[in-house]
Amino acid sequence: MGIWEILAQYYQYFLRGTRTTILISLITVFFGFLLGCVIALLRLSKNRLLNGFAGLYITVLRGTPLLVQLYIVYYQLDFIPFPKMTVLDVALDRALPCAIALSMNSAAYIAEIIRAGIQAVDIGQSEAARSVGMTGAQTMLHIVMPQAIKNILPAIGNEFVTMIKETSIIQYLGVSDLMYNNGIVVSATYNPLPCYYISAIIYLILNLVAGKGVNIFERRLKRSDR
Amino acid sequence: MTGENGVLIETKGLKKSFGELEVLKGIDVQIKKGEVVVIIGPSGSGKSTFLRCLNRLEEPSGGQIIFEGEDICSSSANINLLRQKMGMVFQQFNLFNHLNILENITIGPRLVKKADEKISAENAMKLLDRVGLADKAQEYPSRLSGGQKQRIAIVRALAMEPDVMLFDEPTSALDPEMVGEVLGVMKDLAEEGRTMVVVTHEMGFAQKVGTRVLFMDEGQILEDGTPDQIFNHPQNPRTKDFLSKVLNCI
């Protein structure tokens, strides 16, 4: 069976898998970003305990393999009764722990990106803000963050693209993402190579689209920065 | 509200150390309402640190700062409220790069004083007009010259209607031909009776506009007097030495 025949006969598997991959990626990126913001703020906090916790979090999550984290989260959270239902062909009791593990992992990287972006804003900006009487929170929200976001965004875009690729790991927990469906087609056709080419091209397209999206957003931000 | 005898700011034994390095070694000074106090002295003498302690951008390591009768270092002091009354102008301007000029000026009153948007914009335009930059209201800081930026920074501080203006080497980062326009604005402020504390290397400004000059060296105030006393009849040998170096540099 050649690549075109495989596509003609099994394209639904690839489409279904792609949909799951996109869903999981979006969820991961969203919660990873939120959690990353929190960890970054803790990391910048003057409170030693909070700061130390964030530092430890980042070290551990960046210092261990994602696959190991995935299994640990899955078994560690088995006391949580995740709903045994299927949404868009995705088994939630497997997909949710995956989304949690991926978000936690992504958050560690995003936190470091955000911290660096905030620290790259000239200290004079916050001094000026404080000198007119703004509170620390007002300074962060109205002065530092809007400027930091321009430093942060390109790196976050990279991280998003990385995450889309990394989601391929969730096939090991039996979540029917693109790679999982790829596996089904391989066993059905006994012809792995074309299947992997198809998956590679799909991942590539997803990442090109995501990269383009980030570019457009960046350009819009730059427009305000004449 | 001022303390006794019109004293606006008083420091008592003000100290500041950075690690092992003691930058301020106990400063006692009273600044009265309406005074234009110019602080001069060699680099590293602690002038800027002293100024930055006055609104607690630097946290003093010891001593007291009393502003309008209130100890601003006490834990009950609302530092954000006190800072509203102390305008500050920085050497590096520090305009908010992501905001246009009008927003730079109105963001303080709007966020901090919850001022009405329209009224604060009108005030800002009046102040901009005074410094001759009304036509720049919609520009972004990156489009302005250093002198223009610093005049905007002065306006930004004025928009909060402070009781005292602190200037931290406001002309040191400027090209020489722009120094005059900034000093001109500062002179106008002095003439309308504003209380000002100015750290500067502009000896002409100290002499002509200052009502009082402090000479600082190695974390201490070594001489305190009128411009005439300091410049024409300095008593301390270090003051004499410093002045001879800066006034007759060639």
Short mmCIF file of C-alpha atoms in Angstrom, two decimals:
data_model
loop_
_atom_site.label_atom_id
_atom_site.label_comp_id
_atom_site.label_asym_id
_atom_site.label_seq_id
_atom_site.Cartn_x
_atom_site.Cartn_y
_atom_site.Cartn_z
CA MET A 1 0.00 0.00 0.00
CA GLY A 2 1.42 3.35 -1.01
CA ILE A 3 1.01 6.67 0.73
CA TRP A 4 -1.99 7.74 -1.37
CA GLU A 5 -3.88 4.54 -0.79
CA ILE A 6 -3.25 4.76 2.93
CA LEU A 7 -4.48 8.33 2.95
CA ALA A 8 -7.57 7.46 0.95
CA GLN A 9 -8.47 4.55 3.17
CA TYR A 10 -7.40 5.71 6.62
CA TYR A 11 -7.54 9.54 6.49
CA GLN A 12 -10.25 9.52 9.15
CA TYR A 13 -7.81 8.10 11.69
CA PHE A 14 -5.33 10.82 10.96
CA LEU A 15 -8.00 13.50 11.15
CA ARG A 16 -9.36 12.19 14.42
CA GLY A 17 -5.87 11.98 15.88
CA THR A 18 -5.05 15.46 14.68
CA ARG A 19 -8.15 16.83 16.35
CA THR A 20 -7.12 15.27 19.66
CA THR A 21 -3.60 16.56 19.31
CA ILE A 22 -4.89 20.07 18.66
CA LEU A 23 -7.30 19.90 21.60
CA ILE A 24 -4.69 18.65 24.04
CA SER A 25 -2.18 21.22 22.76
CA LEU A 26 -4.60 24.09 23.24
CA ILE A 27 -5.51 22.96 26.73
CA THR A 28 -1.84 22.50 27.63
CA VAL A 29 -0.83 25.85 26.23
CA PHE A 30 -3.65 27.63 28.04
CA PHE A 31 -3.18 26.07 31.46
CA GLY A 32 0.58 25.90 31.06
CA PHE A 33 0.60 29.65 30.47
CA LEU A 34 -1.64 30.39 33.46
CA LEU A 35 0.34 28.16 35.79
CA GLY A 36 3.57 29.52 34.29
CA CYS A 37 2.51 33.08 35.19
CA VAL A 38 1.83 32.03 38.76
CA ILE A 39 5.16 30.21 39.09
CA ALA A 40 6.99 33.18 37.56
CA LEU A 41 5.41 35.59 40.06
CA LEU A 42 6.31 33.26 42.92
CA ARG A 43 9.85 33.09 41.55
CA LEU A 44 10.07 36.89 41.58
CA SER A 45 8.54 37.16 45.03
CA LYS A 46 10.69 38.45 47.87
CA ASN A 47 9.21 35.80 50.15
CA ARG A 48 11.91 33.13 50.46
CA LEU A 49 9.46 30.27 50.87
CA LEU A 50 7.44 31.09 47.75
CA ASN A 51 10.56 31.88 45.79
CA GLY A 52 12.22 28.64 46.91
CA PHE A 53 9.16 26.59 46.05
CA ALA A 54 9.02 28.06 42.54
CA GLY A 55 12.75 27.44 42.08
CA LEU A 56 12.37 23.82 43.15
CA TYR A 57 9.35 23.35 40.88
CA ILE A 58 11.24 24.66 37.88
CA THR A 59 14.35 22.59 38.63
CA VAL A 60 12.44 19.34 39.06
CA LEU A 61 10.07 19.76 36.10
CA ARG A 62 12.87 20.78 33.76
CA GLY A 63 15.26 18.20 35.13
CA THR A 64 13.19 15.05 34.63
CA PRO A 65 11.87 13.49 31.41
CA LEU A 66 8.35 14.37 30.37
CA LEU A 67 7.49 10.70 29.92
CA VAL A 68 8.42 9.98 33.54
CA GLN A 69 6.36 12.95 34.71
CA LEU A 70 3.46 11.71 32.64
CA TYR A 71 3.45 8.30 34.35
CA ILE A 72 3.98 9.80 37.80
CA VAL A 73 1.06 12.19 37.39
CA TYR A 74 -1.12 9.42 35.98
CA TYR A 75 -0.52 7.02 38.86
CA GLN A 76 -0.27 9.71 41.54
CA LEU A 77 -3.67 11.10 40.61
CA ASP A 78 -5.44 7.75 40.34
CA PHE A 79 -7.41 8.58 43.49
CA ILE A 80 -9.21 11.31 41.54
CA PRO A 81 -12.35 9.91 39.93
CA PHE A 82 -11.92 11.42 36.48
CA PRO A 83 -15.15 11.00 34.51
CA LYS A 84 -15.21 7.75 32.56
CA MET A 85 -16.59 9.29 29.45
CA THR A 86 -15.47 10.03 25.93
CA VAL A 87 -15.55 13.49 24.43
CA LEU A 88 -14.68 13.80 20.74
CA ASP A 89 -13.25 10.25 20.83
CA VAL A 90 -11.00 11.13 23.75
CA ALA A 91 -11.22 9.10 26.96
CA LEU A 92 -11.22 11.76 29.67
CA ASP A 93 -9.90 9.53 32.45
CA ARG A 94 -6.69 9.22 30.46
CA ALA A 95 -6.59 12.55 28.70
CA LEU A 96 -7.06 14.71 31.79
CA PRO A 97 -4.00 13.39 33.68
CA CYS A 98 -2.05 13.87 30.44
CA ALA A 99 -3.22 17.46 30.11
CA ILE A 100 -2.27 18.08 33.73
CA ALA A 101 1.21 16.58 33.32
CA LEU A 102 1.85 18.46 30.07
CA SER A 103 0.60 21.74 31.56
CA MET A 104 2.77 21.33 34.64
CA ASN A 105 5.80 20.63 32.48
CA SER A 106 5.13 23.51 30.12
CA ALA A 107 4.55 25.85 33.06
CA ALA A 108 8.11 25.33 34.26
CA TYR A 109 9.55 26.49 30.95
CA ILE A 110 7.04 29.30 30.53
CA ALA A 111 7.75 30.53 34.08
CA GLU A 112 11.43 30.95 33.24
CA ILE A 113 10.56 32.76 30.01
CA ILE A 114 8.25 35.15 31.84
CA ARG A 115 10.71 35.76 34.67
CA ALA A 116 13.46 36.62 32.21
CA GLY A 117 11.09 38.87 30.26
CA ILE A 118 10.05 40.77 33.35
CA GLN A 119 13.61 41.17 34.57
CA ALA A 120 14.63 42.52 31.17
CA VAL A 121 12.37 45.56 31.66
CA ASP A 122 14.53 48.44 32.86
CA ILE A 123 14.30 48.87 36.62
CA GLY A 124 13.87 52.61 36.01
CA GLN A 125 10.40 51.93 34.63
CA SER A 126 9.15 50.49 37.90
CA GLU A 127 11.01 53.11 39.92
CA ALA A 128 9.25 55.83 37.96
CA ALA A 129 5.92 54.11 38.49
CA ARG A 130 6.50 53.72 42.22
CA SER A 131 7.66 57.34 42.46
CA VAL A 132 4.25 58.61 41.34
CA GLY A 133 2.65 56.47 44.04
CA MET A 134 1.59 53.36 42.15
CA THR A 135 1.39 50.19 44.20
CA GLY A 136 3.55 47.20 43.36
CA ALA A 137 0.60 45.47 41.71
CA GLN A 138 -0.35 48.53 39.63
CA THR A 139 3.26 48.86 38.54
CA MET A 140 3.40 45.24 37.47
CA LEU A 141 0.06 45.32 35.67
CA HIS A 142 0.23 48.70 33.94
CA ILE A 143 3.93 49.37 33.45
CA VAL A 144 6.10 46.24 33.61
CA MET A 145 3.88 43.53 32.11
CA PRO A 146 2.87 45.42 28.94
CA GLN A 147 6.56 45.94 28.20
CA ALA A 148 7.66 42.48 29.28
CA ILE A 149 5.13 40.81 26.99
CA LYS A 150 7.13 41.99 24.00
CA ASN A 151 10.22 40.20 25.31
CA ILE A 152 8.22 37.14 26.27
CA LEU A 153 6.05 36.51 23.27
CA PRO A 154 8.57 35.17 20.75
CA ALA A 155 9.91 32.67 23.29
CA ILE A 156 6.39 31.66 24.33
CA GLY A 157 5.61 31.05 20.66
CA ASN A 158 8.56 28.67 20.54
CA GLU A 159 7.33 26.92 23.64
CA PHE A 160 3.86 26.48 22.11
CA VAL A 161 5.35 24.87 19.04
CA THR A 162 7.46 22.61 21.24
CA MET A 163 4.38 21.61 23.22
CA ILE A 164 2.47 20.59 20.09
CA LYS A 165 5.29 18.21 19.26
CA GLU A 166 5.65 16.95 22.81
CA THR A 167 2.00 15.96 23.04
CA SER A 168 2.92 12.99 20.86
CA ILE A 169 4.10 11.36 24.07
CA ILE A 170 0.56 10.87 25.38
CA GLN A 171 0.02 7.91 23.07
CA TYR A 172 1.84 5.89 25.75
CA LEU A 173 -1.14 6.38 28.05
CA GLY A 174 -3.51 5.31 25.31
CA VAL A 175 -4.89 8.72 24.49
CA SER A 176 -5.96 8.60 20.87
CA ASP A 177 -3.86 11.45 19.56
CA LEU A 178 -2.20 11.62 16.17
CA MET A 179 0.63 9.20 17.02
CA TYR A 180 -1.79 6.72 18.60
CA ASN A 181 -3.91 6.68 15.45
CA ASN A 182 -0.76 6.50 13.41
CA GLY A 183 0.00 3.27 15.27
CA ILE A 184 -3.40 1.83 14.41
CA VAL A 185 -2.86 2.53 10.73
CA VAL A 186 0.64 1.02 10.86
CA SER A 187 -0.67 -2.26 12.28
CA ALA A 188 -3.50 -2.32 9.80
CA THR A 189 -1.33 -1.73 6.73
CA TYR A 190 2.02 -3.26 7.76
CA ASN A 191 3.60 -0.28 6.04
CA PRO A 192 4.95 2.09 8.66
CA LEU A 193 7.04 4.51 6.60
CA PRO A 194 4.25 6.31 4.69
CA CYS A 195 2.23 6.60 7.91
CA TYR A 196 5.08 8.35 9.70
CA TYR A 197 5.55 10.68 6.74
CA ILE A 198 1.89 11.61 6.89
CA SER A 199 2.07 12.28 10.64
CA ALA A 200 5.27 14.29 10.23
CA ILE A 201 3.63 16.48 7.62
CA ILE A 202 0.57 17.03 9.81
CA TYR A 203 2.73 18.06 12.79
CA LEU A 204 4.70 20.36 10.53
CA ILE A 205 1.54 22.03 9.25
CA LEU A 206 0.20 22.47 12.79
CA ASN A 207 3.43 24.13 13.88
CA LEU A 208 3.63 26.38 10.82
CA VAL A 209 0.09 27.58 11.52
CA ALA A 210 0.84 28.11 15.22
CA GLY A 211 4.06 29.96 14.40
CA LYS A 212 2.23 32.17 11.93
CA GLY A 213 -0.40 32.97 14.55
CA VAL A 214 2.23 34.05 17.06
CA ASN A 215 3.92 36.17 14.37
CA ILE A 216 0.71 38.04 13.62
CA PHE A 217 0.11 38.68 17.30
CA GLU A 218 3.68 39.92 17.73
CA ARG A 219 3.39 42.30 14.82
CA ARG A 220 0.21 43.74 16.26
CA LEU A 221 2.01 44.41 19.55
CA LYS A 222 4.91 46.06 17.76
CA ARG A 223 2.55 48.45 16.02
CA SER A 224 1.81 50.13 19.36
CA ASP A 225 5.53 50.43 19.98
CA ARG A 226 6.44 53.12 17.50
CA MET B 1 0.71 70.26 56.27
CA THR B 2 4.21 71.05 57.42
CA GLY B 3 6.08 70.59 60.66
CA GLU B 4 7.39 73.36 62.88
CA ASN B 5 8.85 76.46 61.23
CA GLY B 6 7.72 75.34 57.81
CA VAL B 7 9.98 72.28 57.80
CA LEU B 8 8.80 69.95 55.03
CA ILE B 9 11.42 67.20 55.18
CA GLU B 10 13.72 66.40 58.04
CA THR B 11 16.24 63.61 58.22
CA LYS B 12 17.75 62.52 61.51
CA GLY B 13 20.88 60.39 61.47
CA LEU B 14 19.93 58.96 58.07
CA LYS B 15 22.16 56.01 57.18
CA LYS B 16 22.34 53.73 54.21
CA SER B 17 24.66 50.81 53.56
CA PHE B 18 24.96 48.53 50.57
CA GLY B 19 26.40 45.40 52.13
CA GLU B 20 29.67 46.41 53.75
CA LEU B 21 29.77 49.77 52.02
CA GLU B 22 28.36 52.61 54.09
CA VAL B 23 27.14 55.21 51.60
CA LEU B 24 25.33 57.55 53.98
CA LYS B 25 26.93 58.05 57.39
CA GLY B 26 24.23 59.84 59.31
CA ILE B 27 22.64 62.78 57.54
CA ASP B 28 20.82 65.44 59.54
CA VAL B 29 19.13 68.03 57.44
CA GLN B 30 15.97 70.12 57.43
CA ILE B 31 14.37 71.24 54.22
CA LYS B 32 11.84 74.02 54.50
CA LYS B 33 8.87 74.79 52.34
CA GLY B 34 9.81 76.92 49.34
CA GLU B 35 13.52 76.16 49.51
CA VAL B 36 15.47 75.13 46.43
CA VAL B 37 18.13 72.89 47.92
CA VAL B 38 20.92 71.95 45.54
CA ILE B 39 23.17 69.07 46.53
CA ILE B 40 26.63 69.04 45.00
CA GLY B 41 29.66 66.87 45.54
CA PRO B 42 31.96 64.38 43.86
CA SER B 43 30.68 61.18 42.27
CA GLY B 44 30.09 58.44 44.80
CA SER B 45 29.57 60.91 47.61
CA GLY B 46 26.06 59.60 48.30
CA LYS B 47 24.05 62.50 46.82
CA SER B 48 21.77 60.36 44.69
CA THR B 49 21.39 57.72 47.39
CA PHE B 50 20.36 60.45 49.81
CA LEU B 51 17.76 61.76 47.38
CA ARG B 52 16.44 58.27 46.65
CA CYS B 53 16.09 57.58 50.36
CA LEU B 54 13.79 60.60 50.71
CA ASN B 55 10.97 58.76 48.91
CA ARG B 56 12.26 55.34 49.94
CA LEU B 57 13.26 54.15 46.50
CA GLU B 58 16.24 53.14 48.60
CA GLU B 59 15.36 51.72 51.98
CA PRO B 60 17.38 53.56 54.65
CA SER B 61 19.44 51.35 56.94
CA GLY B 62 19.06 53.65 59.91
CA GLY B 63 17.79 57.00 61.13
CA GLN B 64 14.55 58.80 60.43
CA ILE B 65 12.96 60.70 57.59
CA ILE B 66 10.11 62.94 58.61
CA PHE B 67 7.98 64.28 55.78
CA GLU B 68 5.12 66.65 56.59
CA GLY B 69 5.32 65.57 60.22
CA GLU B 70 5.16 61.84 59.50
CA ASP B 71 7.97 59.30 59.85
CA ILE B 72 7.92 57.75 56.38
CA CYS B 73 9.97 54.75 57.46
CA SER B 74 7.56 53.64 60.16
CA SER B 75 5.54 50.55 59.42
CA SER B 76 2.28 52.50 59.66
CA ALA B 77 3.31 55.00 56.98
CA ASN B 78 1.50 54.63 53.67
CA ILE B 79 4.48 55.01 51.37
CA ASN B 80 2.38 55.06 48.20
CA LEU B 81 0.39 57.99 49.54
CA LEU B 82 3.57 59.83 50.59
CA ARG B 83 5.22 59.28 47.22
CA GLN B 84 2.32 61.04 45.51
CA LYS B 85 3.41 64.18 47.32
CA MET B 86 7.06 63.82 46.29
CA GLY B 87 7.56 64.15 42.57
CA MET B 88 10.75 62.60 41.24
CA VAL B 89 12.74 63.25 38.09
CA PHE B 90 15.40 60.73 37.09
CA GLN B 91 18.69 61.01 35.27
CA GLN B 92 17.51 58.49 32.65
CA PHE B 93 14.02 60.12 32.30
CA ASN B 94 12.28 56.74 32.70
CA LEU B 95 9.27 57.68 30.63
CA PHE B 96 6.93 54.72 30.18
CA ASN B 97 7.99 53.46 26.76
CA HIS B 98 4.72 51.73 25.91
CA LEU B 99 2.52 54.77 26.57
CA ASN B 100 2.23 57.96 24.58
CA ILE B 101 3.16 61.27 26.15
CA LEU B 102 -0.36 62.15 27.26
CA GLU B 103 -0.83 58.69 28.82
CA ASN B 104 2.57 58.97 30.48
CA ILE B 105 1.35 62.06 32.28
CA THR B 106 -2.20 60.98 33.07
CA ILE B 107 -1.59 57.40 34.18
CA GLY B 108 -0.41 58.53 37.63
CA PRO B 109 -3.38 60.76 38.45
CA ARG B 110 -5.82 58.26 36.95
CA LEU B 111 -4.53 55.11 38.65
CA VAL B 112 -3.30 56.55 41.90
CA LYS B 113 -5.65 59.46 42.56
CA LYS B 114 -8.57 57.97 40.61
CA ALA B 115 -8.79 61.28 38.78
CA ASP B 116 -11.32 61.76 36.02
CA GLU B 117 -9.89 60.90 32.61
CA LYS B 118 -10.99 64.11 30.93
CA ILE B 119 -9.87 66.40 33.73
CA SER B 120 -6.46 64.75 34.02
CA ALA B 121 -6.02 65.03 30.25
CA GLU B 122 -6.87 68.73 30.38
CA ASN B 123 -4.40 69.26 33.22
CA ALA B 124 -1.76 67.37 31.31
CA MET B 125 -2.29 69.53 28.22
CA LYS B 126 -1.96 72.70 30.31
CA LEU B 127 1.31 71.46 31.79
CA LEU B 128 2.58 70.33 28.39
CA ASP B 129 1.78 73.76 27.03
CA ARG B 130 3.84 75.32 29.80
CA VAL B 131 6.93 73.38 28.79
CA GLY B 132 6.22 74.00 25.12
CA LEU B 133 5.49 70.38 24.18
CA ALA B 134 1.72 70.37 23.70
CA ASP B 135 2.18 69.23 20.09
CA LYS B 136 3.89 66.03 21.30
CA ALA B 137 0.93 64.73 23.32
CA GLN B 138 0.25 61.81 20.98
CA GLU B 139 3.89 60.88 20.32
CA TYR B 140 5.69 57.96 21.93
CA PRO B 141 8.80 58.58 24.06
CA SER B 142 11.10 56.94 21.51
CA ARG B 143 10.34 59.83 19.11
CA LEU B 144 11.54 62.55 21.48
CA SER B 145 14.94 64.05 22.16
CA GLY B 146 16.52 63.73 25.59
CA GLY B 147 15.66 67.28 26.53
CA GLN B 148 12.05 66.79 25.50
CA LYS B 149 11.85 63.53 27.43
CA GLN B 150 13.13 65.17 30.55
CA ARG B 151 10.67 68.05 30.28
CA ILE B 152 7.89 65.46 29.93
CA ALA B 153 9.25 63.62 32.96
CA ILE B 154 9.04 66.86 34.94
CA VAL B 155 5.46 67.35 33.76
CA ARG B 156 4.62 63.78 34.71
CA ALA B 157 5.80 64.45 38.25
CA LEU B 158 4.01 67.82 38.39
CA ALA B 159 0.72 66.24 37.29
CA MET B 160 0.51 64.57 40.70
CA GLU B 161 0.60 68.05 42.29
CA PRO B 162 3.42 67.14 44.66
CA ASP B 163 4.54 69.22 47.63
CA VAL B 164 8.21 68.73 46.79
CA MET B 165 10.10 67.87 43.63
CA LEU B 166 13.17 65.65 43.79
CA PHE B 167 15.62 65.88 40.88
CA ASP B 168 18.27 63.18 40.53
CA GLU B 169 20.92 64.57 38.17
CA PRO B 170 18.25 65.62 35.67
CA THR B 171 20.68 66.92 33.06
CA SER B 172 23.55 64.43 33.35
CA ALA B 173 22.30 62.18 30.54
CA LEU B 174 21.57 65.03 28.14
CA ASP B 175 23.48 66.29 25.15
CA PRO B 176 24.99 69.65 26.09
CA GLU B 177 22.70 71.71 23.86
CA MET B 178 19.64 70.29 25.61
CA VAL B 179 20.70 71.05 29.15
CA GLY B 180 19.44 74.63 28.92
CA GLU B 181 15.83 73.78 28.07
CA VAL B 182 15.54 71.48 31.09
CA LEU B 183 17.25 73.88 33.48
CA GLY B 184 14.93 76.59 32.16
CA VAL B 185 11.85 74.62 33.19
CA MET B 186 13.39 73.93 36.59
CA LYS B 187 14.19 77.61 37.05
CA ASP B 188 10.55 78.49 36.33
CA LEU B 189 9.42 76.02 38.96
CA ALA B 190 11.83 77.48 41.47
CA GLU B 191 10.58 80.96 40.75
CA GLU B 192 7.00 80.03 41.46
CA GLY B 193 8.11 78.98 44.92
CA ARG B 194 8.12 75.20 44.63
CA THR B 195 10.10 73.23 47.13
CA MET B 196 12.84 71.44 45.25
CA VAL B 197 15.74 69.17 46.12
CA VAL B 198 18.17 68.94 43.22
CA VAL B 199 21.22 66.71 42.87
CA THR B 200 23.27 68.13 40.04
CA HIS B 201 26.66 68.87 38.57
CA GLU B 202 25.38 72.12 37.05
CA MET B 203 27.20 74.64 39.22
CA GLY B 204 25.62 77.57 37.40
CA PHE B 205 22.17 76.32 38.32
CA ALA B 206 23.23 75.79 41.94
CA GLN B 207 24.59 79.33 42.11
CA LYS B 208 21.79 81.17 40.35
CA VAL B 209 18.64 79.20 41.18
CA GLY B 210 19.46 77.45 44.44
CA THR B 211 18.42 79.11 47.69
CA ARG B 212 20.66 76.75 49.59
CA VAL B 213 23.55 74.50 48.66
CA LEU B 214 24.67 71.32 50.42
CA PHE B 215 28.13 69.96 49.73
CA MET B 216 28.34 66.22 50.25
CA ASP B 217 31.39 63.99 50.34
CA GLU B 218 31.87 60.41 51.55
CA GLY B 219 28.34 60.06 52.85
CA GLN B 220 28.26 63.24 54.89
CA ILE B 221 27.13 66.81 54.46
CA LEU B 222 30.31 68.77 54.88
CA GLU B 223 28.98 72.23 54.16
CA ASP B 224 25.53 73.77 54.14
CA GLY B 225 24.86 77.37 53.22
CA THR B 226 23.65 79.91 50.70
CA PRO B 227 25.10 79.71 47.20
CA ASP B 228 27.15 82.81 47.98
CA GLN B 229 28.66 81.20 51.08
CA ILE B 230 29.44 77.90 49.37
CA PHE B 231 30.75 79.21 46.09
CA ASN B 232 32.45 82.42 47.18
CA HIS B 233 33.48 81.71 50.75
CA PRO B 234 33.77 77.95 51.20
CA GLN B 235 35.05 76.98 54.66
CA ASN B 236 35.75 73.27 54.37
CA PRO B 237 38.98 72.38 52.54
CA ARG B 238 37.23 69.55 50.69
CA THR B 239 34.60 71.97 49.41
CA LYS B 240 37.35 74.31 48.23
CA ASP B 241 39.16 71.48 46.53
CA PHE B 242 35.99 70.21 44.80
CA LEU B 243 34.96 73.65 43.61
CA SER B 244 38.40 74.47 42.29
CA LYS B 245 38.26 71.28 40.24
CA VAL B 246 34.80 71.76 38.79
CA LEU B 247 34.90 75.52 38.29
CA ASN B 248 38.36 75.81 36.73
CA CYS B 249 38.63 72.57 34.90
CA ILE B 250 41.02 73.81 32.24
#
